[in-house]
PDB file of C-alpha atoms in Angstrom:
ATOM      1  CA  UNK A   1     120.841 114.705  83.405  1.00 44.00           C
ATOM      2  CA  UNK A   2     122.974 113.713  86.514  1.00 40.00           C
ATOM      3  CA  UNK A   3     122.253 109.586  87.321  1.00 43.00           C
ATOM      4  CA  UNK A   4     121.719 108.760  91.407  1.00 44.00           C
ATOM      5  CA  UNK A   5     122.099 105.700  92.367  1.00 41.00           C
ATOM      6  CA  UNK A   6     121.975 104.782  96.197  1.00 43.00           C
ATOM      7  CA  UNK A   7     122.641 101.023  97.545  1.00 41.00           C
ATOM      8  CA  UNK A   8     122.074  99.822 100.850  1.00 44.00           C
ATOM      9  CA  UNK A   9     124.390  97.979 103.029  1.00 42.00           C
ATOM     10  CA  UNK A  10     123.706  96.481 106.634  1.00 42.00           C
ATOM     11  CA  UNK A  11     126.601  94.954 108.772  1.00 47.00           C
ATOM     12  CA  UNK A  12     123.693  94.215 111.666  1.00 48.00           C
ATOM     13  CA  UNK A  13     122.898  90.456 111.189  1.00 47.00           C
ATOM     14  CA  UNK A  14     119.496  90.626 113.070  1.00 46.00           C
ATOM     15  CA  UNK A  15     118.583  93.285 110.821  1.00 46.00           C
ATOM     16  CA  UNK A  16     118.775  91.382 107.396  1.00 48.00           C
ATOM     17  CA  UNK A  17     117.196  88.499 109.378  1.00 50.00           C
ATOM     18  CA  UNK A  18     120.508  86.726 109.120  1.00 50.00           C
ATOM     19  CA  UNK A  19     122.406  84.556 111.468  1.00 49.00           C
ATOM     20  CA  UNK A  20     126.254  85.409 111.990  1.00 49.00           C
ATOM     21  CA  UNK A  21     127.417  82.082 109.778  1.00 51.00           C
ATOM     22  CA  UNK A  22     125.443  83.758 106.738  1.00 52.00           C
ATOM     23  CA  UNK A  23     127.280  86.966 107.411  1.00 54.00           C
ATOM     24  CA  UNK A  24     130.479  85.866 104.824  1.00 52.00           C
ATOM     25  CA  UNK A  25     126.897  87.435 101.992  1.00 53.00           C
ATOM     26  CA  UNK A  26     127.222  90.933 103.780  1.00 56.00           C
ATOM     27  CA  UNK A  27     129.772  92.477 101.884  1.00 58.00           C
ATOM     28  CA  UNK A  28     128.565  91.423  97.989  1.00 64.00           C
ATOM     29  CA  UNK A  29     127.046  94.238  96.497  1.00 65.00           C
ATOM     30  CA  UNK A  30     123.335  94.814  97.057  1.00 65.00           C
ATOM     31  CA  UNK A  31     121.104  96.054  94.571  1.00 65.00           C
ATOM     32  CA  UNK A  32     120.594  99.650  93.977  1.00 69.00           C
ATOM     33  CA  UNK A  33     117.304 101.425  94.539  1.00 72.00           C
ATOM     34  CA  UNK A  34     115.434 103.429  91.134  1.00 74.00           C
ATOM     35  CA  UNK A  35     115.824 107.136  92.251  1.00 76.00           C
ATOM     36  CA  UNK A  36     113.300 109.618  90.264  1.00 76.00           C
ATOM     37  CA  UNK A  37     114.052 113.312  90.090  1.00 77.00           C
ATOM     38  CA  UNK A  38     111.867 115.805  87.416  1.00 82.00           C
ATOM     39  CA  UNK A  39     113.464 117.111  84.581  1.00 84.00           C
ATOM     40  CA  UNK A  40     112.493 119.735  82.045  1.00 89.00           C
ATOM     41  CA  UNK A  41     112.357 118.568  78.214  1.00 90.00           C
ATOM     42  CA  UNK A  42     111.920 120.897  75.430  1.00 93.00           C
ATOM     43  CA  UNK A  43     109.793 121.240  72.174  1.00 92.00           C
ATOM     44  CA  UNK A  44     110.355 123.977  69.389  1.00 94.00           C
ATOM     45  CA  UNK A  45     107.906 124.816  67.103  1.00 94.00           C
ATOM     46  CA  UNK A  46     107.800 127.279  64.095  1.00 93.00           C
ATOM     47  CA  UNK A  47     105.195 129.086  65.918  1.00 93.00           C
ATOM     48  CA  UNK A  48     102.596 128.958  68.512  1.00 92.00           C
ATOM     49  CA  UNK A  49     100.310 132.081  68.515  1.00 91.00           C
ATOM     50  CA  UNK A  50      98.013 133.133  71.539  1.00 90.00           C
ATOM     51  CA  UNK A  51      94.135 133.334  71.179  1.00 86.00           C
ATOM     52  CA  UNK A  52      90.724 131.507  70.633  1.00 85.00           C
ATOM     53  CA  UNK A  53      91.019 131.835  67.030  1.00 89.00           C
ATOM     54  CA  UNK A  54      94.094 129.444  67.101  1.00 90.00           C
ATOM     55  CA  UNK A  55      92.600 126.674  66.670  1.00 92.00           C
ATOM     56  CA  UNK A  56      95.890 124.079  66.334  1.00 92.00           C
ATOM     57  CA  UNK A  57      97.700 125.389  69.932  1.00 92.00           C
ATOM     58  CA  UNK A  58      94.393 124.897  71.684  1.00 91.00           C
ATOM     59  CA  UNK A  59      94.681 121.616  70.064  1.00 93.00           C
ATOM     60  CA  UNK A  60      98.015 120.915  71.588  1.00 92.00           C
ATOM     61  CA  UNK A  61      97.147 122.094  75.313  1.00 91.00           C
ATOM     62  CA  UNK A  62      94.377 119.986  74.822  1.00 92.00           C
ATOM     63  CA  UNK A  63      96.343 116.867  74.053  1.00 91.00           C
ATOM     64  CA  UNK A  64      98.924 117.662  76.629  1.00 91.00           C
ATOM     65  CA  UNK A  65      96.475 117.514  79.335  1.00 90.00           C
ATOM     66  CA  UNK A  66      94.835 114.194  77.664  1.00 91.00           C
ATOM     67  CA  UNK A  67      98.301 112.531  77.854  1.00 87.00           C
ATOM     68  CA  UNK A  68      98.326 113.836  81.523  1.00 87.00           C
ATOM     69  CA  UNK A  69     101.458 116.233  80.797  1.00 89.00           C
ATOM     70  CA  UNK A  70     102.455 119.004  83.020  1.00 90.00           C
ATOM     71  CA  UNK A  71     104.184 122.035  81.323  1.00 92.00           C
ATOM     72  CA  UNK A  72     104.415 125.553  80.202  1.00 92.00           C
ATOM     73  CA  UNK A  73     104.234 127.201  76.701  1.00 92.00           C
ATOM     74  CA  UNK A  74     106.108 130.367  75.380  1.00 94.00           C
ATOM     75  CA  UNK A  75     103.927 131.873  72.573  1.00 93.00           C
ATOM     76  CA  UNK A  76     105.676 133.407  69.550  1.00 93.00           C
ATOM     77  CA  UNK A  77     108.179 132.571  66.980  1.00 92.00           C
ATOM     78  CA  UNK A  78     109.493 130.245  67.832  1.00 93.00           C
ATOM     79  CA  UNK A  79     107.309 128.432  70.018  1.00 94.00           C
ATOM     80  CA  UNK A  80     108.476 126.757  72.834  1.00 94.00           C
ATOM     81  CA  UNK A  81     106.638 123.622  75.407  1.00 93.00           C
ATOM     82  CA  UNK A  82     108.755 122.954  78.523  1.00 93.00           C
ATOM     83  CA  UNK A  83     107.625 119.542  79.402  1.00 91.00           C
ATOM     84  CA  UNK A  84     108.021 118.567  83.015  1.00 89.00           C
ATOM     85  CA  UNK A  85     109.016 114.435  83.014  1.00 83.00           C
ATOM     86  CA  UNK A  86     110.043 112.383  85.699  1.00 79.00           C
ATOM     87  CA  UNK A  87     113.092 110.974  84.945  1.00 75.00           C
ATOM     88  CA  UNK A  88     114.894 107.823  86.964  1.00 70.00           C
ATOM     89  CA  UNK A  89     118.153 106.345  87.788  1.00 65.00           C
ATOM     90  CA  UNK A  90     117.206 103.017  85.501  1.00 66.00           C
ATOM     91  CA  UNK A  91     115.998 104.815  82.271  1.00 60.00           C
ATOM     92  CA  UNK A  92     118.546 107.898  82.667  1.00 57.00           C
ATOM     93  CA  UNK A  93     117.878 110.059  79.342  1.00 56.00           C
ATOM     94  CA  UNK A  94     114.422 107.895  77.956  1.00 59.00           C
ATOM     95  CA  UNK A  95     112.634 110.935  76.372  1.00 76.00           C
ATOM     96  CA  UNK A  96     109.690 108.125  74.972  1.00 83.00           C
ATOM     97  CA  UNK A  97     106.953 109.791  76.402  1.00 85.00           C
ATOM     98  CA  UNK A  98     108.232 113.652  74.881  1.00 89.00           C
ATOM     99  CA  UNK A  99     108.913 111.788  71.820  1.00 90.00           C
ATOM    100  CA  UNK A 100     105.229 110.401  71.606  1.00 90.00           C
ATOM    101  CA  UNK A 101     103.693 113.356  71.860  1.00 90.00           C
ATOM    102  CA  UNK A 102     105.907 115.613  69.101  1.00 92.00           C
ATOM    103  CA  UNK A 103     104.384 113.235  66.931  1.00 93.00           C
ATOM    104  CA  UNK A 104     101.403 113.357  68.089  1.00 91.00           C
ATOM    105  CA  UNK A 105     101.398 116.843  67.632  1.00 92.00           C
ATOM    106  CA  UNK A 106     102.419 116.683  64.138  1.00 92.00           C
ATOM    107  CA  UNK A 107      99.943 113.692  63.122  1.00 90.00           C
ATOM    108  CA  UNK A 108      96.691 115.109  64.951  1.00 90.00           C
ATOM    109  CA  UNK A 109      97.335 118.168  65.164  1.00 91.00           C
ATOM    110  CA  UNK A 110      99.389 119.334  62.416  1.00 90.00           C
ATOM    111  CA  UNK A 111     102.046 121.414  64.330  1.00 91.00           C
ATOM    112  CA  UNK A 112     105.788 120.214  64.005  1.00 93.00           C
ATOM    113  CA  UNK A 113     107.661 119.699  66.754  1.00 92.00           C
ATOM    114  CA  UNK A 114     111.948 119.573  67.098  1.00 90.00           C
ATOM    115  CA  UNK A 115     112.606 117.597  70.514  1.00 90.00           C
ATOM    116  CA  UNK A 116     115.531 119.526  72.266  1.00 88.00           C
TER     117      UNK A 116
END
């Protein structure tokens, strides 16, 4: 994932609220605002089979949506969840949330996942 990072800079005085003998603080660097931009993470699973009688991938949609997780799943062998995260220019590649919930999948649920 591609880090953004935009700062800010104002030469105006009157705009900062400054007066011109505080100007000499203009050019140090000013903090950088948190940009967040979506990102798709992926889950593999053995398999993830279509159908009421599947009780353990119901199981999983189920706790996706608890967990308030948007996504999309690709039945079959393998199985595959695209998560959809919002990622941000302070916590770059933190996959804590994705991480969370492959477990959670394996400990409730009983499905392994692999975190791409």
């Amino acid at each position: 994932a591609t880090e953004i990072a935009v700062a800010e800079v104002s030469n105006d005085a009157t705009s900062t609220g400054q007066t011109t003998e505080n100007n000499s603080h203009q050019h140090e660097k000013q903090p950088t605002k948190t940009i967040s931009y979506p990102s798709i993470r992926f889950l593999t699973f053995n398999h993830l089979l279509y159908g009421k009688s599947h009780k353990k991938e119901s199981q999983i949609v189920s706790l996706a949506s608890k967990l308030g997780h948007i996504g999309f799943i690709v039945y079959g062998t393998p199985g595959i969840i695209g998560l959809l995260v919002m990622m941000s220019s302070d916590n770059g590649d933190d996959n804590e949330d994705v991480i969370d919930f492959a477990k959670e999948c394996s400990t409730r649920v009983g499905k392994r996942a692999t975190v791409l």
